[in-house]
Coordinates of C-alpha atoms and ligand atoms in Angstrom, one line a residue:
X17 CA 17.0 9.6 18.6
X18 CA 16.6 6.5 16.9
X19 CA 15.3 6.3 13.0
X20 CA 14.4 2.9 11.6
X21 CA 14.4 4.0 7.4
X22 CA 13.4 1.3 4.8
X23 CA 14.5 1.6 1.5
X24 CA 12.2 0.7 -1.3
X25 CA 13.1 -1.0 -4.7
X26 CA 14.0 1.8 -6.9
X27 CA 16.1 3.3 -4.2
X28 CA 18.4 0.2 -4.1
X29 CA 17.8 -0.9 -7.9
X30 CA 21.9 0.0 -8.8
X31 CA 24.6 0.7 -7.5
X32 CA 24.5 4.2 -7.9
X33 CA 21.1 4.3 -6.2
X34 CA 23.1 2.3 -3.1
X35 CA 25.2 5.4 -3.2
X36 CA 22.7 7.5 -2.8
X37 CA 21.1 5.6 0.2
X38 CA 24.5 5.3 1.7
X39 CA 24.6 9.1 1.7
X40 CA 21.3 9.8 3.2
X41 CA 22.0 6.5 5.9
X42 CA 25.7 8.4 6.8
X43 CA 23.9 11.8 6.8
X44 CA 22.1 11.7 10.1
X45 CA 23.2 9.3 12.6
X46 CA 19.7 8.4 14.0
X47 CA 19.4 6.2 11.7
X48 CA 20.3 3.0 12.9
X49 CA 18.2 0.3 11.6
X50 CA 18.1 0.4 7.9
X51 CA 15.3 -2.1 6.1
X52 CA 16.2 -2.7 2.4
X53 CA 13.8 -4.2 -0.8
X54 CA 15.3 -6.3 -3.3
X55 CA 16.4 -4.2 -6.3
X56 CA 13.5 -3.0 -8.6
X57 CA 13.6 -1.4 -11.6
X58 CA 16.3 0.7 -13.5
X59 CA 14.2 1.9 -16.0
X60 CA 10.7 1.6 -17.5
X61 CA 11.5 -1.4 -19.3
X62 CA 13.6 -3.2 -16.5
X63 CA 12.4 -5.9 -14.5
X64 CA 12.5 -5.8 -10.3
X65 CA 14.5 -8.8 -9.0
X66 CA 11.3 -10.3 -7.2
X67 CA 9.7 -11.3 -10.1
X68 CA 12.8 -12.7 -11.8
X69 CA 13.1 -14.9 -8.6
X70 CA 9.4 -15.9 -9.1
X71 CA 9.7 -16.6 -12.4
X72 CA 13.4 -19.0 -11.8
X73 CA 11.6 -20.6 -9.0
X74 CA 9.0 -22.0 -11.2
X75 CA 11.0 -22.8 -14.0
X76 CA 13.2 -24.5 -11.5
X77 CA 10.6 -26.3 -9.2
X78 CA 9.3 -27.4 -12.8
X79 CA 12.2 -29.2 -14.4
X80 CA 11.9 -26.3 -16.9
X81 CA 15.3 -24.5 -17.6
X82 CA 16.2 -21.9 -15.0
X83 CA 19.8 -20.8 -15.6
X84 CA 19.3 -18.3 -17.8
X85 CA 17.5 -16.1 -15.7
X86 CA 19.1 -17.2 -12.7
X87 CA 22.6 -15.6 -14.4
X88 CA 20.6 -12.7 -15.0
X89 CA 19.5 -12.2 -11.2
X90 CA 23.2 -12.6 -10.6
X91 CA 24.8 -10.4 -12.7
X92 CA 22.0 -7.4 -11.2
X93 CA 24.1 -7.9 -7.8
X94 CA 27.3 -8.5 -9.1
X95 CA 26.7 -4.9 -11.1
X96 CA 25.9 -3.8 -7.7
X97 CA 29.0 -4.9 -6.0
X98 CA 31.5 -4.0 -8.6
X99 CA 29.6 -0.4 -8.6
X100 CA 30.2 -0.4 -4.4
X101 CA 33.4 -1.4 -4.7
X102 CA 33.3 -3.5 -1.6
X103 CA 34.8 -6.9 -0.7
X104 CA 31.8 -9.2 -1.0
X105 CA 31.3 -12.8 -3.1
X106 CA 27.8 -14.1 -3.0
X107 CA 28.9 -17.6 -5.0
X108 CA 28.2 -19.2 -1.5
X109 CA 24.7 -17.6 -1.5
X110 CA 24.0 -18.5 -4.8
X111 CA 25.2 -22.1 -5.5
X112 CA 22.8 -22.1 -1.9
X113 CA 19.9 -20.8 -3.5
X114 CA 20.5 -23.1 -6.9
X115 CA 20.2 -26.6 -4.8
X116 CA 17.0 -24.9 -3.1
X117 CA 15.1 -23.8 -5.8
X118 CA 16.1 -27.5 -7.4
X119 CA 14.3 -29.0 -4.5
X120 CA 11.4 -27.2 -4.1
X121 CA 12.0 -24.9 -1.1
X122 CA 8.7 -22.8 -2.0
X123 CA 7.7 -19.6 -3.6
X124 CA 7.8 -17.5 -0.9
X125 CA 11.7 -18.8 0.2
X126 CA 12.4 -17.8 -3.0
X127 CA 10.8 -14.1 -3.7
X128 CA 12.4 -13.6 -0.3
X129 CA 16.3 -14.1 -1.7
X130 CA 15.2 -10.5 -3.4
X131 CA 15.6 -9.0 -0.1
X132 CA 18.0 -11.3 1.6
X133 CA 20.9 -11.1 -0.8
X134 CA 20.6 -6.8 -1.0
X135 CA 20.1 -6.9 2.5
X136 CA 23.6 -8.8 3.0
X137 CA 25.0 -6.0 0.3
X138 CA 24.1 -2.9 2.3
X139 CA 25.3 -4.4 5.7
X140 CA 28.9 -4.8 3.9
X141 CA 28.4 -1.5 2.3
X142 CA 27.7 0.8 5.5
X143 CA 29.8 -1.8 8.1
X144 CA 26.5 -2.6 10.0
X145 CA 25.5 -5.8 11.1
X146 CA 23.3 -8.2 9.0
X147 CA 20.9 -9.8 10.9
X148 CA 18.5 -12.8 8.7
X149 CA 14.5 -11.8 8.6
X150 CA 14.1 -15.1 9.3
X151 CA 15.9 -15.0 12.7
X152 CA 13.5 -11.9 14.0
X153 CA 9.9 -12.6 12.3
X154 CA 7.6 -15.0 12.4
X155 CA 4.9 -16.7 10.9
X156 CA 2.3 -19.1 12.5
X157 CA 1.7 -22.8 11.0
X158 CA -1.3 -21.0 8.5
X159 CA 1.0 -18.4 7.5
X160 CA -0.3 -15.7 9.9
X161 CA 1.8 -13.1 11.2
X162 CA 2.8 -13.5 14.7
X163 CA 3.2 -9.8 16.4
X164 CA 3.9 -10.8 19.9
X165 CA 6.7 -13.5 19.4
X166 CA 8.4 -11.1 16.5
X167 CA 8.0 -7.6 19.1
X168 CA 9.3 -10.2 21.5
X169 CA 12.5 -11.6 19.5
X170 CA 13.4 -8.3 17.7
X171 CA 13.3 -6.4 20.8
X172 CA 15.8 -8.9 22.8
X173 CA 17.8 -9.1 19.6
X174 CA 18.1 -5.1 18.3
X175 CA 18.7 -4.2 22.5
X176 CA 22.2 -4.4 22.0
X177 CA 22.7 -3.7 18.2
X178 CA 24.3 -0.6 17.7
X179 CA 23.3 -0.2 14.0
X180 CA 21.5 -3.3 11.5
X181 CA 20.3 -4.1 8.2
X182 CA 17.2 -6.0 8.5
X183 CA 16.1 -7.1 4.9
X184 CA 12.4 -6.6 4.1
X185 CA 9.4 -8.4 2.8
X186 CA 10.1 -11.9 4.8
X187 CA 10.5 -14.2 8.1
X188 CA 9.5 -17.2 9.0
X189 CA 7.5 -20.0 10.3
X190 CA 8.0 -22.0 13.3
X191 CA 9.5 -24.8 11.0
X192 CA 12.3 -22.8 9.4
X193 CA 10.5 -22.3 6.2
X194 CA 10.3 -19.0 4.9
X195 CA 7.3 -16.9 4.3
X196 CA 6.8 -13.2 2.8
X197 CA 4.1 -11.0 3.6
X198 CA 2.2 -9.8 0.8
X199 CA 3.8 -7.8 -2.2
X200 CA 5.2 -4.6 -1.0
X201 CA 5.6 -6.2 2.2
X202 CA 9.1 -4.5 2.8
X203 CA 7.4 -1.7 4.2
X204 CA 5.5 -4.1 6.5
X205 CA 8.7 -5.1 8.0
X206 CA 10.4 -1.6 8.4
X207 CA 7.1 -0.6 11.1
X208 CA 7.3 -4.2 12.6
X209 CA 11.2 -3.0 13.4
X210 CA 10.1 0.6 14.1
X211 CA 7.7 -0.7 17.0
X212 CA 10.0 -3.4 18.7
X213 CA 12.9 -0.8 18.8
X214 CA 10.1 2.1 20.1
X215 CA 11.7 4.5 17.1
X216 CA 11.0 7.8 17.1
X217 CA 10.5 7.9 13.6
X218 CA 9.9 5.6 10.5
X219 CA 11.5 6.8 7.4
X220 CA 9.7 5.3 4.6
X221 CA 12.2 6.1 1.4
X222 CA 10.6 5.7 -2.4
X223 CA 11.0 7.4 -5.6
X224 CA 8.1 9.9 -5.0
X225 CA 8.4 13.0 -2.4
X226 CA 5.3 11.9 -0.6
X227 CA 1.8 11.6 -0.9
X228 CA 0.1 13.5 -3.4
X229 CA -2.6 15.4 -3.3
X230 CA -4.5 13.5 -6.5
X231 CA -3.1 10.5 -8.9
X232 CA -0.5 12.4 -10.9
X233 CA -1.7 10.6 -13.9
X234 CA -5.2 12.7 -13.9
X235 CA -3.5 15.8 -12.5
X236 CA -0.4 16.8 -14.2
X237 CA 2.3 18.0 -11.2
X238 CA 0.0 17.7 -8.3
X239 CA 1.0 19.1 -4.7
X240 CA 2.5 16.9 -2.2
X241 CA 0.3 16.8 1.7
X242 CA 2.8 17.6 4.1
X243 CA 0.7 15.9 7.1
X244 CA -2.0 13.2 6.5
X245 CA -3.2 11.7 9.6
X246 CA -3.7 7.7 9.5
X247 CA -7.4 8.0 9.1
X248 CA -7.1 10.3 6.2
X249 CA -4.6 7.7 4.0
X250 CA -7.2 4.9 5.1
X251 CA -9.5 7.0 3.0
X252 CA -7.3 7.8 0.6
X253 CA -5.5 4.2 0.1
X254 CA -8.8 2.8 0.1
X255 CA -9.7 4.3 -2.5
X256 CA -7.1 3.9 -4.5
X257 CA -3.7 6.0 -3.8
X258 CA -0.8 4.0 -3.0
X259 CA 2.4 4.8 -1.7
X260 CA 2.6 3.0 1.3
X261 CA 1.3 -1.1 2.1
X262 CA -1.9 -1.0 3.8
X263 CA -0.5 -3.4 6.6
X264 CA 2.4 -0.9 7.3
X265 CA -0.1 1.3 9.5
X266 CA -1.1 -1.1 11.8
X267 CA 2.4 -1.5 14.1
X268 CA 3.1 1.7 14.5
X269 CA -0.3 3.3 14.7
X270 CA -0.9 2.8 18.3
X271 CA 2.5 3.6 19.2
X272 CA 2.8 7.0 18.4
X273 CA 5.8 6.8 15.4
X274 CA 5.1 8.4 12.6
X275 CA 6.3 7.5 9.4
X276 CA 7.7 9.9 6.9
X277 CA 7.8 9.5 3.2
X278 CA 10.8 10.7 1.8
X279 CA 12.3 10.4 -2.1
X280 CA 16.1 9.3 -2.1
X281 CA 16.1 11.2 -5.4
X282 CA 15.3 14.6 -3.8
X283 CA 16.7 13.9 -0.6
X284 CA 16.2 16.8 0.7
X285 CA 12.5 17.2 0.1
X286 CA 10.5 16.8 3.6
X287 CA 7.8 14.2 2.1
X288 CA 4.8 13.3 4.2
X289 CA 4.4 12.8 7.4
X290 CA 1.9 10.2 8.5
X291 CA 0.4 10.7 12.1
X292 CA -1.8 9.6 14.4
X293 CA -3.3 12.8 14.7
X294 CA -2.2 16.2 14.7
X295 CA -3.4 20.3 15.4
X296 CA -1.2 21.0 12.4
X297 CA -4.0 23.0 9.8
X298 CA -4.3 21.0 6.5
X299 CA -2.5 23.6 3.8
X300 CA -5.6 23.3 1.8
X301 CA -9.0 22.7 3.0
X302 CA -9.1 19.3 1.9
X303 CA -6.0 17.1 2.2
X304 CA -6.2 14.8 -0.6
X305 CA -8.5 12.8 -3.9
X306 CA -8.6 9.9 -4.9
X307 CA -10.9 7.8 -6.6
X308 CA -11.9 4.4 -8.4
X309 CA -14.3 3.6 -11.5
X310 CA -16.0 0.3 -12.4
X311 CA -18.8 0.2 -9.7
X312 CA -22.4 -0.4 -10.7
X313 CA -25.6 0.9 -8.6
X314 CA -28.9 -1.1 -7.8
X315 CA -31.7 0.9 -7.2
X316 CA -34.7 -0.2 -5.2
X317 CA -38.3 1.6 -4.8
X318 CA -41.0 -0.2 -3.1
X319 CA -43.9 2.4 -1.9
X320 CA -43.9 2.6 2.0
X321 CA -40.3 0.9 2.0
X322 CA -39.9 3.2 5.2
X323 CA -42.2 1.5 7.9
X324 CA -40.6 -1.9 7.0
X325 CA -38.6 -2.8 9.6
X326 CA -35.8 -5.1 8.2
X327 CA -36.1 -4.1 4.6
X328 CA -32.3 -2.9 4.2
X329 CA -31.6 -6.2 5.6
X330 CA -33.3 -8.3 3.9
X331 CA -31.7 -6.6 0.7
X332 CA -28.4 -6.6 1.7
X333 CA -28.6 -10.9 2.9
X334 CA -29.1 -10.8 -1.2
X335 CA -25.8 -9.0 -2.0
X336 CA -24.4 -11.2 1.5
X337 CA -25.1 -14.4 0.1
X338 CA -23.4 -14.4 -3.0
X339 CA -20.5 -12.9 -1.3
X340 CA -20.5 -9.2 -2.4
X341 CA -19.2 -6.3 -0.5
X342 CA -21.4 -3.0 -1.2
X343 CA -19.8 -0.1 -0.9
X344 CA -22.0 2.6 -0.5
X345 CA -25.9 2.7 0.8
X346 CA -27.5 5.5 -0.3
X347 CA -31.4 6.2 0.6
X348 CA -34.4 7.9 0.6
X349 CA -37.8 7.2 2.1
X350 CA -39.0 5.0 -0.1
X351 CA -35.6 3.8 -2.5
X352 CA -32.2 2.3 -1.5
X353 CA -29.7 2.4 -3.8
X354 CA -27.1 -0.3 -3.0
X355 CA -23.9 -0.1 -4.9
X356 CA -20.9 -2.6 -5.3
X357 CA -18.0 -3.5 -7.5
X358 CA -19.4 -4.6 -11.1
X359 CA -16.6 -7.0 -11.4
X360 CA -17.7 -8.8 -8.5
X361 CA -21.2 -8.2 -9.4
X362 CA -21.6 -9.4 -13.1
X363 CA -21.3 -12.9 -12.4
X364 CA -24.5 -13.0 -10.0
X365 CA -26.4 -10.1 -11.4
X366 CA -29.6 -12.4 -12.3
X367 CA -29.1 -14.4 -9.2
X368 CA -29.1 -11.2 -7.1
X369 CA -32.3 -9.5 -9.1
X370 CA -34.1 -12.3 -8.7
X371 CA -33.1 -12.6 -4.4
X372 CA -34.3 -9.5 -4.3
X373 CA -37.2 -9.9 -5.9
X374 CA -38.4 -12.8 -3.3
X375 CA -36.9 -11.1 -0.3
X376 CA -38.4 -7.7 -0.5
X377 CA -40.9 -7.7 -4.0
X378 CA -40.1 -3.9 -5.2
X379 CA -42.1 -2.1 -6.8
X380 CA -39.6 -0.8 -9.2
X381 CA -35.5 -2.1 -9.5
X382 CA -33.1 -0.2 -11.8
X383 CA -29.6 -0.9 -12.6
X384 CA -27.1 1.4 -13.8
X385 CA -23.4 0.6 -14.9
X386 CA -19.6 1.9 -15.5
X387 CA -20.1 4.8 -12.3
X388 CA -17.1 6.0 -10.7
X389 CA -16.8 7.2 -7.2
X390 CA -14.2 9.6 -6.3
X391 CA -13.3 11.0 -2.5
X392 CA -13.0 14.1 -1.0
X393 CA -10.8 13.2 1.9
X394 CA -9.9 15.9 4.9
X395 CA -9.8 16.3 8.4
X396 CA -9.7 20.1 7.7
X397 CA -13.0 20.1 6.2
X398 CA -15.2 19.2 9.8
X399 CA -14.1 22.9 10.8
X400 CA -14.7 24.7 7.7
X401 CA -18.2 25.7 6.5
X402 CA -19.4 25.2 2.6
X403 CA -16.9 23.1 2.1
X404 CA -19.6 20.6 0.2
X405 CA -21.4 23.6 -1.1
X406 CA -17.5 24.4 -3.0
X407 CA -17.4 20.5 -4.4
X408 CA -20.5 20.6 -5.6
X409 CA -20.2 23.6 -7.9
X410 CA -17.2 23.0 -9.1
X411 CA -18.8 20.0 -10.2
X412 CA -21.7 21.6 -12.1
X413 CA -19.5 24.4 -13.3
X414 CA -17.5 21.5 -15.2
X415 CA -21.2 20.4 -16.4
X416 CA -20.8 16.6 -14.2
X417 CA -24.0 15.4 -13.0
X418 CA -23.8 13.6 -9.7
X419 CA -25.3 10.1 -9.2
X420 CA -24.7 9.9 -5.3
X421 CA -23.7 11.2 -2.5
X422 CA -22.1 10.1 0.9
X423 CA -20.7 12.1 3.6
X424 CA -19.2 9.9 6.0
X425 CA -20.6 10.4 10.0
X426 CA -16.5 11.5 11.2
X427 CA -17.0 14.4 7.9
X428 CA -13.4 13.2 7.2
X429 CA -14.7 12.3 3.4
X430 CA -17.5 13.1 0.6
X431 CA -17.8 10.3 -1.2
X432 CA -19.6 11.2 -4.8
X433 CA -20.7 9.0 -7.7
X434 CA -20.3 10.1 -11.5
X435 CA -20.1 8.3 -15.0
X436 CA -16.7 6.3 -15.3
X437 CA -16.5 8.5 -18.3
X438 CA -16.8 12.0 -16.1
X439 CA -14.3 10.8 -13.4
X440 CA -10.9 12.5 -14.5
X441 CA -13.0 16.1 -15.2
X442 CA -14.5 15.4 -11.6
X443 CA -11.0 15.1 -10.2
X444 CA -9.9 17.8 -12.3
X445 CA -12.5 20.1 -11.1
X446 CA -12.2 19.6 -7.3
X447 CA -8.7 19.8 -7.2
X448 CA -8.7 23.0 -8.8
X449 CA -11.2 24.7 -7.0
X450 CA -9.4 24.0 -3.6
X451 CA -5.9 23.3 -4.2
X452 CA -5.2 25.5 -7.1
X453 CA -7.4 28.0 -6.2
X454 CA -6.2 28.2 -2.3
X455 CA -2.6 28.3 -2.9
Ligands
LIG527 N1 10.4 -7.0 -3.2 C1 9.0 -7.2 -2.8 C2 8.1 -6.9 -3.9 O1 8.5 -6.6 -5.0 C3 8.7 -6.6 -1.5 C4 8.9 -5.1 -1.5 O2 9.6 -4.5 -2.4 O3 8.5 -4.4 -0.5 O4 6.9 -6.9 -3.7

């Protein structure tokens, strides 16, 4: 058995948090290859490493004054070391880091020191070997991720490696300069290792046990799924939950390693498990919520709007050319209702009337503003009858009127549209009716 298990900021945020890690690392041997963050937050009010090392960089690379906050990023790893106990100086490191920042060695080199310097930490803290990001992952001349050359590399490299710590978040181009992926990236990293090494699992530790059923900020306490296939947390992440980096998926995905969620707090919570697919039964008919305000809707009525061939097109080269995503596409015979983000809508919205106008002269076009669209996301609900019927009068029991809705052709989602202000009862409403009221 081989376990590659990535450690997220929280988890490695003091020393006492490193103890905790070390305790689950030493507590099943499988698990080798350990891929650390840089140290986030103690507290609400504390700030994660990362963006100190942004903020030094630019007050470095500047000619603004840096040492202040340099001292502080400092003393968070000297707490760290004093707290291990172990027999490490990173003066060398530093003093290294200092003369870099001085001269400009880029953003990215330095939010990737976050990782770097912890990763160098838990190597002398659990005796494994430390092997540099920047040795194993790589970057083209744009900055694009290389998969092949990195599988290549890390597989050669890890083939003999009993047991490594891999730091997170980073690698690097073909010129030696460093590059991150985007924020969160750590997790990125941990299924780029899982793949080369072909683990049989990819632990994913945070400060959560998993991925919950809906946001915990609308539902107070909400359940935790045990098994979410990939699809599903598209759904879900798409819309808004986040646990995981979206990018994280992709390596693993086709390989068959699933990646659980686990909380190094409650260590001996199960989590989630993430899967390509599964004949394990939801608990609940629908596995998870989730859902985002601040969309706006265009509606479109022109009479006979049917037997024009190329009228949805012609509407949507509107949206197109001003370079707006829609979301959702409602229609009927003779309307199309067309909606999108208002944020990226505002800006064109006369532009955009008016293209519409010339492309496709309606007979009638209606905005409406501040709608929220929440999804109903699970694989469990293709094989259960009145499952839509249960959604919706839920809904009207809670007195929401629905705007829209979409059921997606795989029936792994409902998609509905409320009022931004009716979006927490709508959540409210759905989760009760099949997670409270199922359990
Ligand atoms: N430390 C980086 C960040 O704060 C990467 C990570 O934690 O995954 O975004």
């Amino acid at each position: 058995m081989k376990k590659v298990v990535k450690f997220g900021g929280s988890s490695l945020a003091s020393a006492r948090q490193f103890k905790k890690v070390g305790d689950i690392i030493r507590g099943d041997k499988a698990r080798r290859y350990v891929v650390p963050s840089a140290p986030g937050k103690r507290n609400d009010k504390d700030e994660k490493v990362t963006d100190m090392l942004y903020q030094c960089y630019d007050a470095a690379s500047e000619g603004r004054s840096y040492k202040k906050i340099l001292e502080k990023i400092r003393s968070r790893y000297e707490e760290i070391i004093e707290g291990l106990d172990i027999n490490l100086s990173l003066e060398h490191e530093f003093a290294n880091i200092e003369e870099n920042f001085v001269n400009k060695a880029g953003r990215d080199y330095a939010a990737s020191r976050g990782e770097y310097l912890n990763g160098m930490i838990m190597a002398a803290y659990l005796g494994y070997e430390f092997i540099d990001a920047a040795q194993v992952i790589f970057f083209d001349g744009e900055g694009n991720f290389e998969p092949d050359t990195t599988n290549q590399e890390l597989k050669e490299r890890l083939e003999h490696v009993e047991r490594a710590v891999i730091p997170g978040f980073y690698g690097s181009k073909h010129d030696g300069t460093i590059k991150t992926f985007s924020r969160g990236g750590s997790d990125v990293t941990g299924s780029i290792v899982a793949k080369a090494i072909h683990a049989d699992m990819y632990e994913n530790w945070t400060d959560v046990s998993g991925f919950l059923v809906a946001d915990p900020r609308v539902i107070k306490n909400p359940e935790v799924i045990e098994t979410i296939t990939y699809k599903e947390l598209r759904e879900l992440a798409y819309m808004g939950a986040s646990v995981l980096h979206e990018d994280a998926i992709f390596p693993v995905r086709r390989e068959g390693i699933p990646i659980n969620i686990r909380n190094t707090n409650r260590p001996d919570d199960k989590g989630t498990l993430i899967v390509e697919s599964t004949v394990r039964k939801p608990r609940y008919t629908i596995t998870g919520i989730a859902g985002k305000k601040g969309f706006c809707s265009i509606n479109i009525e022109k009479a006979m709007m049917n037997a024009e061939v190329g009228f949805g097109r012609k509407v949507l080269e509107v949206f197109e050319h001003f370079g707006i995503s829609f979301e959702h596409m409602p229609s009927g015979i003779d309307t199309m209702t067309v909606l999108v983000h208002q944020s990226e809508f505002e800006e064109y919205e006369q532009s955009v009337i008016a293209g519409i106008h010339r492309a496709v002269e309606p007979d009638f076009l209606e905005m409406e503003s501040d709608l929220a669209l929440v999804a109903v996301v699970g694989r469990g609900m293709k094989a259960s009858r009145g499952t839509a019927g249960r959604i919706f009068s839920a809904l009207a029991h809670a007195r929401i009127n629905v705007k829209m809705i979409d059921q997606g052709s795989s029936e792994l989602n409902i998609i509905i549209g409320v009022k931004n202000s009716d979006f927490e009862a709508s959540i409210k409403a759905i989760y009760d009716i099949f997670v409270s009221a199922e359990m």
